[in-house]
JSON list of N, CA and C in Angstrom, two decimals:
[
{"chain": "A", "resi": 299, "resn": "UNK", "atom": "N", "xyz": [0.58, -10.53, -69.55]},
{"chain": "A", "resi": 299, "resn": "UNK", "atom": "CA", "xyz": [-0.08, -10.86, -70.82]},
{"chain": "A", "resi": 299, "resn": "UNK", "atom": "C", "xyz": [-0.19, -12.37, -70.96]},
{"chain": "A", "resi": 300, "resn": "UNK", "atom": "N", "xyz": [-1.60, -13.04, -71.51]},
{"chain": "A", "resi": 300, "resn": "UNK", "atom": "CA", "xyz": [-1.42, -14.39, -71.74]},
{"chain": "A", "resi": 300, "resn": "UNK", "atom": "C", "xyz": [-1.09, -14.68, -73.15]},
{"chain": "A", "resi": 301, "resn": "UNK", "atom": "N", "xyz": [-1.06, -15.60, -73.36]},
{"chain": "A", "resi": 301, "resn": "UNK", "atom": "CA", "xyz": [-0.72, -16.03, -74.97]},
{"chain": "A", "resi": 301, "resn": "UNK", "atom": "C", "xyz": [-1.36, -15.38, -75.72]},
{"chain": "A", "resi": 302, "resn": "UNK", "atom": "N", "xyz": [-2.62, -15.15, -75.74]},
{"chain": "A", "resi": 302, "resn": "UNK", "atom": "CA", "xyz": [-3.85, -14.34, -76.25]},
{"chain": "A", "resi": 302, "resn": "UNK", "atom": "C", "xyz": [-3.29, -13.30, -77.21]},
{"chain": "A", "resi": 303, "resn": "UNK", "atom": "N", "xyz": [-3.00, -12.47, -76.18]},
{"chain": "A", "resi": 303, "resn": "UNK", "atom": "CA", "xyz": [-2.73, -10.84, -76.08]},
{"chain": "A", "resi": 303, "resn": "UNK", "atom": "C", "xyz": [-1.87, -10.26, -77.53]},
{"chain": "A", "resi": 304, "resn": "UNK", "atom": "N", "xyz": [-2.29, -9.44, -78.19]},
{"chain": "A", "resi": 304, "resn": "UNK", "atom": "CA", "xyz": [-2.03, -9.01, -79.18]},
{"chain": "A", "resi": 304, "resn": "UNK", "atom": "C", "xyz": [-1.33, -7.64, -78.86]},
{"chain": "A", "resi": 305, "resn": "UNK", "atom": "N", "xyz": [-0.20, -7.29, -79.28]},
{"chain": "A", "resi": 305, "resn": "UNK", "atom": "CA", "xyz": [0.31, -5.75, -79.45]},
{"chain": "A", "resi": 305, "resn": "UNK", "atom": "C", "xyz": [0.56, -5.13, -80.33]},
{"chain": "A", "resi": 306, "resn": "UNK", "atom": "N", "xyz": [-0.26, -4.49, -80.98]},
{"chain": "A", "resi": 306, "resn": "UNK", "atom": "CA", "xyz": [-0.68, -3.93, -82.23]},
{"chain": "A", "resi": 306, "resn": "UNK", "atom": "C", "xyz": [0.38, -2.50, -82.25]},
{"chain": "A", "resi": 307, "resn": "UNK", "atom": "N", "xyz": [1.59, -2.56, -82.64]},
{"chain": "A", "resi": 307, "resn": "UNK", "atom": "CA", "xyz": [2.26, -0.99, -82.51]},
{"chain": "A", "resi": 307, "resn": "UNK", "atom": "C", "xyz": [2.58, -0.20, -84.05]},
{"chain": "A", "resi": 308, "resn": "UNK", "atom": "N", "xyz": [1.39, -0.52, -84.77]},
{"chain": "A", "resi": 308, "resn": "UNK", "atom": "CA", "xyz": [1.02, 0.29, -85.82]},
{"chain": "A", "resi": 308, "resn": "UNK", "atom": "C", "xyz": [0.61, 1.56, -86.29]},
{"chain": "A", "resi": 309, "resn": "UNK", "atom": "N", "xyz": [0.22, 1.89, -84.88]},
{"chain": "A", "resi": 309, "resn": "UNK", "atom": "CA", "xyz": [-0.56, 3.21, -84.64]},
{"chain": "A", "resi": 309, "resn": "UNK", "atom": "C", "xyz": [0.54, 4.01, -83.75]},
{"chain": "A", "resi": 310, "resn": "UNK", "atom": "N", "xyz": [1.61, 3.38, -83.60]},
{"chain": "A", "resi": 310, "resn": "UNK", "atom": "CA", "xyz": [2.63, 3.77, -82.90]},
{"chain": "A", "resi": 310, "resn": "UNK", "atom": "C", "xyz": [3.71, 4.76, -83.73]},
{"chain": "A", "resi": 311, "resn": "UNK", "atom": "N", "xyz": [4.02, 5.84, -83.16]},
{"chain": "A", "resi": 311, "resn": "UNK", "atom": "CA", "xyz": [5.28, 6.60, -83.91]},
{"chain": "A", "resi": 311, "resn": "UNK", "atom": "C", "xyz": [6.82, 5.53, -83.68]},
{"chain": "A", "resi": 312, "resn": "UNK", "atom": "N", "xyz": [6.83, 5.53, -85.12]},
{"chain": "A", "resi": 312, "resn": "UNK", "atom": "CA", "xyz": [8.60, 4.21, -85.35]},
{"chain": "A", "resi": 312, "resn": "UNK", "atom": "C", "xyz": [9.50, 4.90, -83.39]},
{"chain": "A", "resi": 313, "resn": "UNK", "atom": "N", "xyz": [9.47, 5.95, -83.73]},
{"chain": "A", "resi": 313, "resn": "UNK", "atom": "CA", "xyz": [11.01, 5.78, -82.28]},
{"chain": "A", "resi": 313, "resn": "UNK", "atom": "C", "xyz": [10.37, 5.19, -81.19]},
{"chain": "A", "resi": 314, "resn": "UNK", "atom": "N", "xyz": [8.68, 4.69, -80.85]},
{"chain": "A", "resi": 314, "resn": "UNK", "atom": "CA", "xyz": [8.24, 4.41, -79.68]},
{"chain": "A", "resi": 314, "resn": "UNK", "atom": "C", "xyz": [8.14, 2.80, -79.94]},
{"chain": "A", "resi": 315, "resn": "UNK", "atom": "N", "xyz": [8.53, 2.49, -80.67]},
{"chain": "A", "resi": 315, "resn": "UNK", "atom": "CA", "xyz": [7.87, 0.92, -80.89]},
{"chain": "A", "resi": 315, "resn": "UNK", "atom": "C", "xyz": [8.47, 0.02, -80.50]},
{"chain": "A", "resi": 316, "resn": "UNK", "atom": "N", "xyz": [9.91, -0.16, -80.67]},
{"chain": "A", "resi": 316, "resn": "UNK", "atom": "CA", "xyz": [11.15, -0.98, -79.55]},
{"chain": "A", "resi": 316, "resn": "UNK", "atom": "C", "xyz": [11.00, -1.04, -78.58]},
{"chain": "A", "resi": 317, "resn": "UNK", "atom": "N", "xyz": [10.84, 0.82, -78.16]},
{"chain": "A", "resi": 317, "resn": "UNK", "atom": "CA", "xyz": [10.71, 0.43, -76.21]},
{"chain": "A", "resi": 317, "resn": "UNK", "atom": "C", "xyz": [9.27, -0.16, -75.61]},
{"chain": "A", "resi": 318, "resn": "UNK", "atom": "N", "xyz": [8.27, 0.20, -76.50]},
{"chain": "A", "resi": 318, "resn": "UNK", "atom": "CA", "xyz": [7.42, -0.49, -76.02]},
{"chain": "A", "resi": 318, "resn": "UNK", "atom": "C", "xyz": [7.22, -2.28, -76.19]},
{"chain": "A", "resi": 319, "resn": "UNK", "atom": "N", "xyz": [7.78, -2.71, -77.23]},
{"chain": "A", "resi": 319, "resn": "UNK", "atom": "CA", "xyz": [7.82, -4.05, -77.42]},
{"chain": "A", "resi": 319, "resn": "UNK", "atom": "C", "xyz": [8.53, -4.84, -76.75]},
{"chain": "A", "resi": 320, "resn": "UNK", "atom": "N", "xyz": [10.04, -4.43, -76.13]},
{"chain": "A", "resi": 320, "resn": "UNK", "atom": "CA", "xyz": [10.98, -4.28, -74.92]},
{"chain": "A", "resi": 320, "resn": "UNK", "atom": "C", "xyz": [10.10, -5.05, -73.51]},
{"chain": "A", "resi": 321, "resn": "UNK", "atom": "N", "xyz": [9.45, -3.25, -73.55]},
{"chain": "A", "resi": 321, "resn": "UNK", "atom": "CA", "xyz": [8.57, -3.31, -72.09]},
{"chain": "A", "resi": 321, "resn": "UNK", "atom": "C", "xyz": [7.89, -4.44, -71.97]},
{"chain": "A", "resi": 322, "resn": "UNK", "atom": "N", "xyz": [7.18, -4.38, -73.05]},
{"chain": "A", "resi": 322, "resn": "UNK", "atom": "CA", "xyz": [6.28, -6.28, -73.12]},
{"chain": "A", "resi": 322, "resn": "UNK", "atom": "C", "xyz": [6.86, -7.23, -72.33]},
{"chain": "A", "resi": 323, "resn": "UNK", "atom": "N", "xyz": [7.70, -7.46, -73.51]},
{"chain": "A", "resi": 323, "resn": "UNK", "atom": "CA", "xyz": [8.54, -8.41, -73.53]},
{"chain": "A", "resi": 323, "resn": "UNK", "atom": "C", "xyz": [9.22, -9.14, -72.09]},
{"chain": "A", "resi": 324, "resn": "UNK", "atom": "N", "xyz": [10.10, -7.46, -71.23]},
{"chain": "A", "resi": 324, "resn": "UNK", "atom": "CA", "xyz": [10.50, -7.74, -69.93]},
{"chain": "A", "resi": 324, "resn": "UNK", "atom": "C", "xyz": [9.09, -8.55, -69.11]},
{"chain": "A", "resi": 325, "resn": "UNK", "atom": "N", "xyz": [8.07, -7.62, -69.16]},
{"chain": "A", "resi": 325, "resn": "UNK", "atom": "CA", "xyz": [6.93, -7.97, -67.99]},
{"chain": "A", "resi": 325, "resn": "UNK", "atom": "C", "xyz": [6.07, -9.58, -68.38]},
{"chain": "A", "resi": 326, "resn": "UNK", "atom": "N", "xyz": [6.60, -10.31, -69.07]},
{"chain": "A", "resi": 326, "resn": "UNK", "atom": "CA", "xyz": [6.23, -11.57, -69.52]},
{"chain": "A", "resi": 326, "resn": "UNK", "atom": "C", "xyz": [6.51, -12.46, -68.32]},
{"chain": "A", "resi": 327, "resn": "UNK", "atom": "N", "xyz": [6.11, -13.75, -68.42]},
{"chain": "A", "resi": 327, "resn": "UNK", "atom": "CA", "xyz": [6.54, -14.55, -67.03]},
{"chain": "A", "resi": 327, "resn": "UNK", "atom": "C", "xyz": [6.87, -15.17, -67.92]},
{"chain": "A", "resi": 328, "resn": "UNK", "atom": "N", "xyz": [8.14, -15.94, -67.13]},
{"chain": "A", "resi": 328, "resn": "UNK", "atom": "CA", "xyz": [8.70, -17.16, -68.05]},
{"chain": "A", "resi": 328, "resn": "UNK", "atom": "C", "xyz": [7.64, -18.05, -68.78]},
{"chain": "A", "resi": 329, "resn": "UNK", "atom": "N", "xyz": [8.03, -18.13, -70.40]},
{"chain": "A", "resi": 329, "resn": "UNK", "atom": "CA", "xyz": [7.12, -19.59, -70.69]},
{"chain": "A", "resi": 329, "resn": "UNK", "atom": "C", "xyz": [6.09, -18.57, -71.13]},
{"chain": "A", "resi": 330, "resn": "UNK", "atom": "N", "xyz": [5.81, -17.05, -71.39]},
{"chain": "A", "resi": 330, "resn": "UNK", "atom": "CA", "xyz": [4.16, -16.71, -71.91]},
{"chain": "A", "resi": 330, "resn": "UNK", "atom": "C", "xyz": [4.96, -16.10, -73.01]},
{"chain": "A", "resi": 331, "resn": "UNK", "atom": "N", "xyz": [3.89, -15.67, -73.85]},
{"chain": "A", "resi": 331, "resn": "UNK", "atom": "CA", "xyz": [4.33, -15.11, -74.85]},
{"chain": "A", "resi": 331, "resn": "UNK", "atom": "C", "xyz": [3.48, -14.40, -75.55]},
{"chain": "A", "resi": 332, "resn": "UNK", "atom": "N", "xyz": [3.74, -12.86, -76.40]},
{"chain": "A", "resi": 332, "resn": "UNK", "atom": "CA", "xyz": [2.54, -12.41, -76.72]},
{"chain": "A", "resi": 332, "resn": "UNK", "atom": "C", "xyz": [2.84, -11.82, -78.88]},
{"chain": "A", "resi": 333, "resn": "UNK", "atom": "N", "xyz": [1.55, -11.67, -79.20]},
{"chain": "A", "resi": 333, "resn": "UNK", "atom": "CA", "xyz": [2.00, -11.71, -80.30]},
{"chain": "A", "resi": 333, "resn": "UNK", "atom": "C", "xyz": [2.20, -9.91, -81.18]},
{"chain": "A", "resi": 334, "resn": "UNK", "atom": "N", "xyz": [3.32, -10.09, -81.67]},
{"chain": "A", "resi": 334, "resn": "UNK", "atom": "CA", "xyz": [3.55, -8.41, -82.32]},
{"chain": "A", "resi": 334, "resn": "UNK", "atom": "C", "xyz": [2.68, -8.08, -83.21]},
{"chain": "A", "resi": 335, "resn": "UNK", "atom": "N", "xyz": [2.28, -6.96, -83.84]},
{"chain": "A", "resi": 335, "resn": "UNK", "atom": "CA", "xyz": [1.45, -6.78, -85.14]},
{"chain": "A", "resi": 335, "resn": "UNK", "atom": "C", "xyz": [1.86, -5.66, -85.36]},
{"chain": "A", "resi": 336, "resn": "UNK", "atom": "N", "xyz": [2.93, -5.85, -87.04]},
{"chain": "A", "resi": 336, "resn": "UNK", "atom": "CA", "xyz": [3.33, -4.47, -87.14]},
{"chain": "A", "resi": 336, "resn": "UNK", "atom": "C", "xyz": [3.16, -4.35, -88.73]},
{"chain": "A", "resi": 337, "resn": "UNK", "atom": "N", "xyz": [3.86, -3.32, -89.70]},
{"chain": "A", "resi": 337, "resn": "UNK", "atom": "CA", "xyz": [3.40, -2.94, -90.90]},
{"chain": "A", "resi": 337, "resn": "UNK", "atom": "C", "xyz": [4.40, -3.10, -91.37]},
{"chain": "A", "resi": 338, "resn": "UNK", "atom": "N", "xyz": [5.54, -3.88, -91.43]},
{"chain": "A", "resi": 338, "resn": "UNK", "atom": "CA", "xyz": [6.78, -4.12, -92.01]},
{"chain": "A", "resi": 338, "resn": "UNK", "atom": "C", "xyz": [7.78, -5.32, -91.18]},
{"chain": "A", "resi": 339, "resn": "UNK", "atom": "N", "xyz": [8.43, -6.09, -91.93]},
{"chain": "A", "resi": 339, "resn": "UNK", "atom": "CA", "xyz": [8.42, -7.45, -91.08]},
{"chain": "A", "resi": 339, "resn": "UNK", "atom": "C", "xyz": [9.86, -6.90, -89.89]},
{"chain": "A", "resi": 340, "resn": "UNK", "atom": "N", "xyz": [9.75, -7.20, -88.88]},
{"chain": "A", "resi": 340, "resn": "UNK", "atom": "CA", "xyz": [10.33, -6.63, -87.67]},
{"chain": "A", "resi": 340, "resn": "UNK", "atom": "C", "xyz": [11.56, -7.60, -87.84]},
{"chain": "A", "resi": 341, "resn": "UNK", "atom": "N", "xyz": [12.40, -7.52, -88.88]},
{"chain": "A", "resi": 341, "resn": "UNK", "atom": "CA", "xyz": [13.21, -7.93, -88.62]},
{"chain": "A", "resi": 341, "resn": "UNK", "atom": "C", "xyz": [14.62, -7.96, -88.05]},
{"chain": "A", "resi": 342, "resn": "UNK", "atom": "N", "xyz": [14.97, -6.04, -87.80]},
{"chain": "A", "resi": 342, "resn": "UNK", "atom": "CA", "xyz": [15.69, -5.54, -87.14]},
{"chain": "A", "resi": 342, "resn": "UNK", "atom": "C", "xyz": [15.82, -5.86, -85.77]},
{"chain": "A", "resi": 343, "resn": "UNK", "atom": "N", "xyz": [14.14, -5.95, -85.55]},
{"chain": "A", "resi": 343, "resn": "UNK", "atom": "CA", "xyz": [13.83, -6.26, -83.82]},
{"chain": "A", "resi": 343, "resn": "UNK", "atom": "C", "xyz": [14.27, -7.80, -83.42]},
{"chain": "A", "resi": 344, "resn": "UNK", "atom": "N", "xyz": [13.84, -8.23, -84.79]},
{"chain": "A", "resi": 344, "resn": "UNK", "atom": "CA", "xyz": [14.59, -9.69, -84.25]},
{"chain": "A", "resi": 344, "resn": "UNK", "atom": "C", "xyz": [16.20, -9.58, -83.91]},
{"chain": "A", "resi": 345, "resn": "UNK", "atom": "N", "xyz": [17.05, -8.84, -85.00]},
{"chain": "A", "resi": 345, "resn": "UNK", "atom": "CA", "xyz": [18.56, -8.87, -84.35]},
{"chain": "A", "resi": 345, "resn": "UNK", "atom": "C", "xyz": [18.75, -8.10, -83.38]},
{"chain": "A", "resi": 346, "resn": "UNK", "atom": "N", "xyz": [18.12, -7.43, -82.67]},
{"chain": "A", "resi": 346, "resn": "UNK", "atom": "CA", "xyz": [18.41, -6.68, -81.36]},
{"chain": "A", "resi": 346, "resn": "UNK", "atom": "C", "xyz": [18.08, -7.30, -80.28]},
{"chain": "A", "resi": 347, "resn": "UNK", "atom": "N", "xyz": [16.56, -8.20, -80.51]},
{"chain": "A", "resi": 347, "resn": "UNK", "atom": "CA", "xyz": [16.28, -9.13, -78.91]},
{"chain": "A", "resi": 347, "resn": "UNK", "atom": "C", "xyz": [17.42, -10.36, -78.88]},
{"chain": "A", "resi": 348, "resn": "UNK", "atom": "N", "xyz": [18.36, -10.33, -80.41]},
{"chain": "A", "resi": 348, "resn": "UNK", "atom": "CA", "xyz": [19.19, -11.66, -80.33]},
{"chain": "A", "resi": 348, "resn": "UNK", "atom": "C", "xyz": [20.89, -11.48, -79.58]},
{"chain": "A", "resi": 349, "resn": "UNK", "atom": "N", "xyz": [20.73, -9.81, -80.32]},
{"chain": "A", "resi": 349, "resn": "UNK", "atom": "CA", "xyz": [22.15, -9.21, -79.37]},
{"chain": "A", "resi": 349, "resn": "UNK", "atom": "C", "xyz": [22.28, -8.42, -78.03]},
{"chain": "A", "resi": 350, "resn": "UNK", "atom": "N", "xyz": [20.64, -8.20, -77.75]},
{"chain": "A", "resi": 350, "resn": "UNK", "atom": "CA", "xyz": [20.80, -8.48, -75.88]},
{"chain": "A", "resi": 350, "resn": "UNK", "atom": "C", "xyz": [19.76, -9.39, -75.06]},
{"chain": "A", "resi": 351, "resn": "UNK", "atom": "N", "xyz": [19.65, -10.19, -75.41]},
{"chain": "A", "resi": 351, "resn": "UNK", "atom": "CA", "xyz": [18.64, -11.40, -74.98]},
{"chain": "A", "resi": 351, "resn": "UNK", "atom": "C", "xyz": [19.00, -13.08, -75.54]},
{"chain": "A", "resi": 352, "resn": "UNK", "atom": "N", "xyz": [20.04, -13.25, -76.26]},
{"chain": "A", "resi": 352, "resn": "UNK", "atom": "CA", "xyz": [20.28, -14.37, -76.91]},
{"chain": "A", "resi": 352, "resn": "UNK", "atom": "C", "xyz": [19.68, -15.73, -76.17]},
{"chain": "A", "resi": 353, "resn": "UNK", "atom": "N", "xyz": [19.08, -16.28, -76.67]},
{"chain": "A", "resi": 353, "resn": "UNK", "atom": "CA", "xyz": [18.64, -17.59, -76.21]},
{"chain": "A", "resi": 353, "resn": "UNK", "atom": "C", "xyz": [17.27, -17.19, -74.72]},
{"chain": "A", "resi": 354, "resn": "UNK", "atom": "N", "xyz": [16.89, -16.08, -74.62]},
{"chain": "A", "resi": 354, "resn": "UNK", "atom": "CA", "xyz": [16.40, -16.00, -73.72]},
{"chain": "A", "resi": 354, "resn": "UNK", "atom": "C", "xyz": [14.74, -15.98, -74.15]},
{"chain": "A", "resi": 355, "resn": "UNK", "atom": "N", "xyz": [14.78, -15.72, -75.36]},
{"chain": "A", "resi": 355, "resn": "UNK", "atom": "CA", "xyz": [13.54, -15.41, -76.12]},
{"chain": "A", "resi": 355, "resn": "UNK", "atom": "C", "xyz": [12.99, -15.93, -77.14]},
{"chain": "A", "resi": 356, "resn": "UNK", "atom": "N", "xyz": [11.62, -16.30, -77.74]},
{"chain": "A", "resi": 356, "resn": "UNK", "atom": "CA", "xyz": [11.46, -16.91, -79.03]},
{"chain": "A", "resi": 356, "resn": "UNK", "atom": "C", "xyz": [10.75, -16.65, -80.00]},
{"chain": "A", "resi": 357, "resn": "UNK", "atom": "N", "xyz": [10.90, -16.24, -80.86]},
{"chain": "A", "resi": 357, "resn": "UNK", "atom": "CA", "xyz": [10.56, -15.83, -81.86]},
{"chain": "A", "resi": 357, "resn": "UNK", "atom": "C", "xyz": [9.82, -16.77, -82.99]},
{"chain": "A", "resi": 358, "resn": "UNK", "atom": "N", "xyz": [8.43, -16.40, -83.48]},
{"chain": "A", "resi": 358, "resn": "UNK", "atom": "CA", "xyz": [7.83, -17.30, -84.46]},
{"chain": "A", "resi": 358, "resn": "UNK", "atom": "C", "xyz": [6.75, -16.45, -85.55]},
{"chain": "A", "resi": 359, "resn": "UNK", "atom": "N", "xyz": [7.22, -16.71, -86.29]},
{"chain": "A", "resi": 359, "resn": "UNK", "atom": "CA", "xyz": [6.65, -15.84, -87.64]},
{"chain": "A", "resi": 359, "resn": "UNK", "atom": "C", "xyz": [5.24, -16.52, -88.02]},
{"chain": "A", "resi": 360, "resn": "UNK", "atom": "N", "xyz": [3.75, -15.61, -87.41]},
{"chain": "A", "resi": 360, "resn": "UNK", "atom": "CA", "xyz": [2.89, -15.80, -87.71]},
{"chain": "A", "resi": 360, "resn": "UNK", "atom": "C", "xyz": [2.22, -15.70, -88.99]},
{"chain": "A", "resi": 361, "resn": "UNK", "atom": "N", "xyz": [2.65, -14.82, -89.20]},
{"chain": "A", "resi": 361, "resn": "UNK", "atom": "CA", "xyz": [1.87, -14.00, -91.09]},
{"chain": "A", "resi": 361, "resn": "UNK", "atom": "C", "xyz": [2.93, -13.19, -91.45]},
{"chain": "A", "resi": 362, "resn": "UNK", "atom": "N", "xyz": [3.49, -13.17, -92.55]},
{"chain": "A", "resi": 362, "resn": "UNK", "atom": "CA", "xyz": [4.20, -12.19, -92.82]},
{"chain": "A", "resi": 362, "resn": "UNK", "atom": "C", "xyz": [4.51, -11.58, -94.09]},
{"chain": "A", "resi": 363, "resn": "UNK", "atom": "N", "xyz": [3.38, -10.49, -93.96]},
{"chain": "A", "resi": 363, "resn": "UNK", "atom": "CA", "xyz": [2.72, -10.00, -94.78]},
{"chain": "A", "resi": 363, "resn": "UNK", "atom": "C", "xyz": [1.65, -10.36, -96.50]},
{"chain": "A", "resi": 364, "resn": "UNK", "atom": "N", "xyz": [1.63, -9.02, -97.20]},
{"chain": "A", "resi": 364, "resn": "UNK", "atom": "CA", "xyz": [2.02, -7.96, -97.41]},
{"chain": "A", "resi": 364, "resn": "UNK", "atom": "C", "xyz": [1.44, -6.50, -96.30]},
{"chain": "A", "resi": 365, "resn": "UNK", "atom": "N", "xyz": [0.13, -7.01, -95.69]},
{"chain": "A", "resi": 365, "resn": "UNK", "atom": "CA", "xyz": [-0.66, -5.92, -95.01]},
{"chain": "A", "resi": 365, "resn": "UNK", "atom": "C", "xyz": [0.06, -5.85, -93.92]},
{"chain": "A", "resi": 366, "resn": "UNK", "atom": "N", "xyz": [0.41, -6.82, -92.91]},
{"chain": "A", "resi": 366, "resn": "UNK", "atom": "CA", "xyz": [0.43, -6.95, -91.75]},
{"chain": "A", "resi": 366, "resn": "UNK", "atom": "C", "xyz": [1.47, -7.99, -91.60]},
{"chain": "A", "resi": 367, "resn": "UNK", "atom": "N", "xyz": [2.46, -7.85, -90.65]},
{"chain": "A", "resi": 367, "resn": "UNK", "atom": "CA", "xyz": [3.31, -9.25, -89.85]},
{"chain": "A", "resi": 367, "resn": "UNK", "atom": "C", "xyz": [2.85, -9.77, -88.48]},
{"chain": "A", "resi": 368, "resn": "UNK", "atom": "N", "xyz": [2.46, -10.66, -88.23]},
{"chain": "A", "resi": 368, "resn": "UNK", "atom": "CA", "xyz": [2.34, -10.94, -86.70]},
{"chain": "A", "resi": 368, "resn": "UNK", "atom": "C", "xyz": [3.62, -11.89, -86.42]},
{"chain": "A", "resi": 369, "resn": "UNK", "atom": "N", "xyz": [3.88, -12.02, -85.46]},
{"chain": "A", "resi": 369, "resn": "UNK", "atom": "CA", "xyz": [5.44, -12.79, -84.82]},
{"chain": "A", "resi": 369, "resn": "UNK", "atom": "C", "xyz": [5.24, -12.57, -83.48]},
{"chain": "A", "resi": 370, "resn": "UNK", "atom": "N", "xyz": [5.11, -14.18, -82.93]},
{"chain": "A", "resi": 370, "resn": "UNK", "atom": "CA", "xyz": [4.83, -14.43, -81.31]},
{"chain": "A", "resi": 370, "resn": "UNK", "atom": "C", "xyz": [6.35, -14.44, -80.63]},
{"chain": "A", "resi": 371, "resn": "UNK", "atom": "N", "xyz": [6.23, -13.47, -79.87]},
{"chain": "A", "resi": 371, "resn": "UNK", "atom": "CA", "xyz": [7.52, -13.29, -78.99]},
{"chain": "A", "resi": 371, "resn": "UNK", "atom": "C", "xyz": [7.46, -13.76, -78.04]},
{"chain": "A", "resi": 372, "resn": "UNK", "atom": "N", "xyz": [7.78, -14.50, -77.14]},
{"chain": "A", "resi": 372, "resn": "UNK", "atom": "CA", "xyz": [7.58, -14.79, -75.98]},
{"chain": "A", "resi": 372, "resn": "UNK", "atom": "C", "xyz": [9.13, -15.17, -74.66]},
{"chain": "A", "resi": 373, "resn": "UNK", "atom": "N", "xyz": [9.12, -15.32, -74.01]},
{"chain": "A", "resi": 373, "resn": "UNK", "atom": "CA", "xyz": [10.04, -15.66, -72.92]},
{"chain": "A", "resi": 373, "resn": "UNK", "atom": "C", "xyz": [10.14, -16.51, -72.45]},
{"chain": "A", "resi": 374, "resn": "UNK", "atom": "N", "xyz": [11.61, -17.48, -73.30]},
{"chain": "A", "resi": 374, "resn": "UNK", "atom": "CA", "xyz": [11.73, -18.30, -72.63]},
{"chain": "A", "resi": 374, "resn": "UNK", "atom": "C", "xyz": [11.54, -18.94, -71.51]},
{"chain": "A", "resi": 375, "resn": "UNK", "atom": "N", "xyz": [11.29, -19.95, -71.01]},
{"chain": "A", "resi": 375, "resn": "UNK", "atom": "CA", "xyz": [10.91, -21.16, -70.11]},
{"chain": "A", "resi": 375, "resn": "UNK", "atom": "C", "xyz": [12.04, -20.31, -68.44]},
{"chain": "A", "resi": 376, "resn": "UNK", "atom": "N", "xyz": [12.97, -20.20, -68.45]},
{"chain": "A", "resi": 376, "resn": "UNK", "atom": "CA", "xyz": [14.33, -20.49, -68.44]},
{"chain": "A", "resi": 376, "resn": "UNK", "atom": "C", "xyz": [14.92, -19.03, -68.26]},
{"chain": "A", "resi": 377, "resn": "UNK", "atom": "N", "xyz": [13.85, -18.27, -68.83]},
{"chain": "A", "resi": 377, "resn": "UNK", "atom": "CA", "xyz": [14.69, -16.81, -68.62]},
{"chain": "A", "resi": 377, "resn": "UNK", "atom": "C", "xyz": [15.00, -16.65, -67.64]}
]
Protein backbone atom coordinates (compact mmCIF):
# COMPACT_ATOMS: atom_id res chain seq x y z
CA UNK A 1 0.00 0.00 0.00
CA UNK A 2 1.30 3.60 -0.69
CA UNK A 3 0.45 6.49 1.44
CA UNK A 4 -2.54 6.98 -0.82
CA UNK A 5 -4.40 3.92 0.02
CA UNK A 6 -7.48 4.16 2.00
CA UNK A 7 -9.08 1.13 4.13
CA UNK A 8 -12.48 1.73 4.46
CA UNK A 9 -13.69 -1.23 7.13
CA UNK A 10 -17.16 0.15 7.50
CA UNK A 11 -18.82 -2.21 5.48
CA UNK A 12 -17.00 -4.66 7.53
CA UNK A 13 -18.71 -7.02 10.27
CA UNK A 14 -17.01 -5.46 13.94
CA UNK A 15 -15.22 -9.20 14.66
CA UNK A 16 -13.45 -8.82 11.04
CA UNK A 17 -12.05 -5.39 11.36
CA UNK A 18 -8.83 -5.81 13.71
CA UNK A 19 -7.67 -8.68 11.78
CA UNK A 20 -7.99 -7.06 8.78
CA UNK A 21 -6.42 -3.71 9.86
CA UNK A 22 -3.57 -6.01 11.55
CA UNK A 23 -3.10 -7.63 8.09
CA UNK A 24 -2.55 -4.08 6.60
CA UNK A 25 -0.67 -2.98 8.84
CA UNK A 26 1.93 -6.21 8.94
CA UNK A 27 2.24 -6.04 4.89
CA UNK A 28 3.38 -2.24 5.05
CA UNK A 29 7.15 -1.58 4.27
CA UNK A 30 8.90 0.27 6.72
CA UNK A 31 8.23 4.13 6.57
CA UNK A 32 4.54 3.65 4.41
CA UNK A 33 1.55 4.13 5.86
CA UNK A 34 -2.08 3.78 5.04
CA UNK A 35 -5.13 5.54 6.17
CA UNK A 36 -8.18 3.77 8.39
CA UNK A 37 -11.85 4.88 7.75
CA UNK A 38 -14.12 3.73 10.27
CA UNK A 39 -17.64 4.77 12.00
CA UNK A 40 -16.51 5.23 15.54
CA UNK A 41 -13.14 6.64 16.66
CA UNK A 42 -10.78 3.42 16.80
CA UNK A 43 -9.61 4.03 19.83
CA UNK A 44 -9.42 0.59 21.32
CA UNK A 45 -7.31 -0.23 18.17
CA UNK A 46 -5.06 2.33 19.13
CA UNK A 47 -4.40 0.52 22.69
CA UNK A 48 -3.90 -2.82 21.15
CA UNK A 49 -1.31 -1.76 18.20
CA UNK A 50 0.37 0.04 21.49
CA UNK A 51 0.33 -3.30 23.64
CA UNK A 52 1.75 -5.45 20.84
CA UNK A 53 3.61 -3.12 18.58
CA UNK A 54 4.82 -0.30 20.98
CA UNK A 55 6.91 2.20 19.29
CA UNK A 56 6.81 0.28 16.13
CA UNK A 57 3.87 2.16 14.65
CA UNK A 58 2.24 5.65 14.15
CA UNK A 59 -0.66 6.79 14.60
CA UNK A 60 -2.31 10.28 13.38
CA UNK A 61 -5.80 11.44 13.73
CA UNK A 62 -7.08 12.65 10.41
CA UNK A 63 -10.88 13.61 11.00
CA UNK A 64 -12.50 12.54 13.81
CA UNK A 65 -15.75 12.53 13.32
CA UNK A 66 -19.10 12.77 13.84
CA UNK A 67 -19.72 10.71 10.32
CA UNK A 68 -16.50 9.21 9.84
CA UNK A 69 -12.76 8.88 11.60
CA UNK A 70 -9.82 8.61 9.35
CA UNK A 71 -6.33 7.90 11.31
CA UNK A 72 -3.08 7.25 9.22
CA UNK A 73 -1.42 4.18 10.53
CA UNK A 74 1.63 3.52 9.26
CA UNK A 75 5.06 1.59 10.09
CA UNK A 76 7.56 2.85 11.53
CA UNK A 77 10.90 3.75 9.72
CA UNK A 78 12.67 1.18 12.00
CA UNK A 79 10.21 -1.57 12.31
Amino acid sequence: MSDSENLDVRQLIPMKRHSTIFSTWQNLAPGKSFVLINDHDPKPLYYQFDAEHHGKFTWDYIESGPEAWRVRIGKAATA
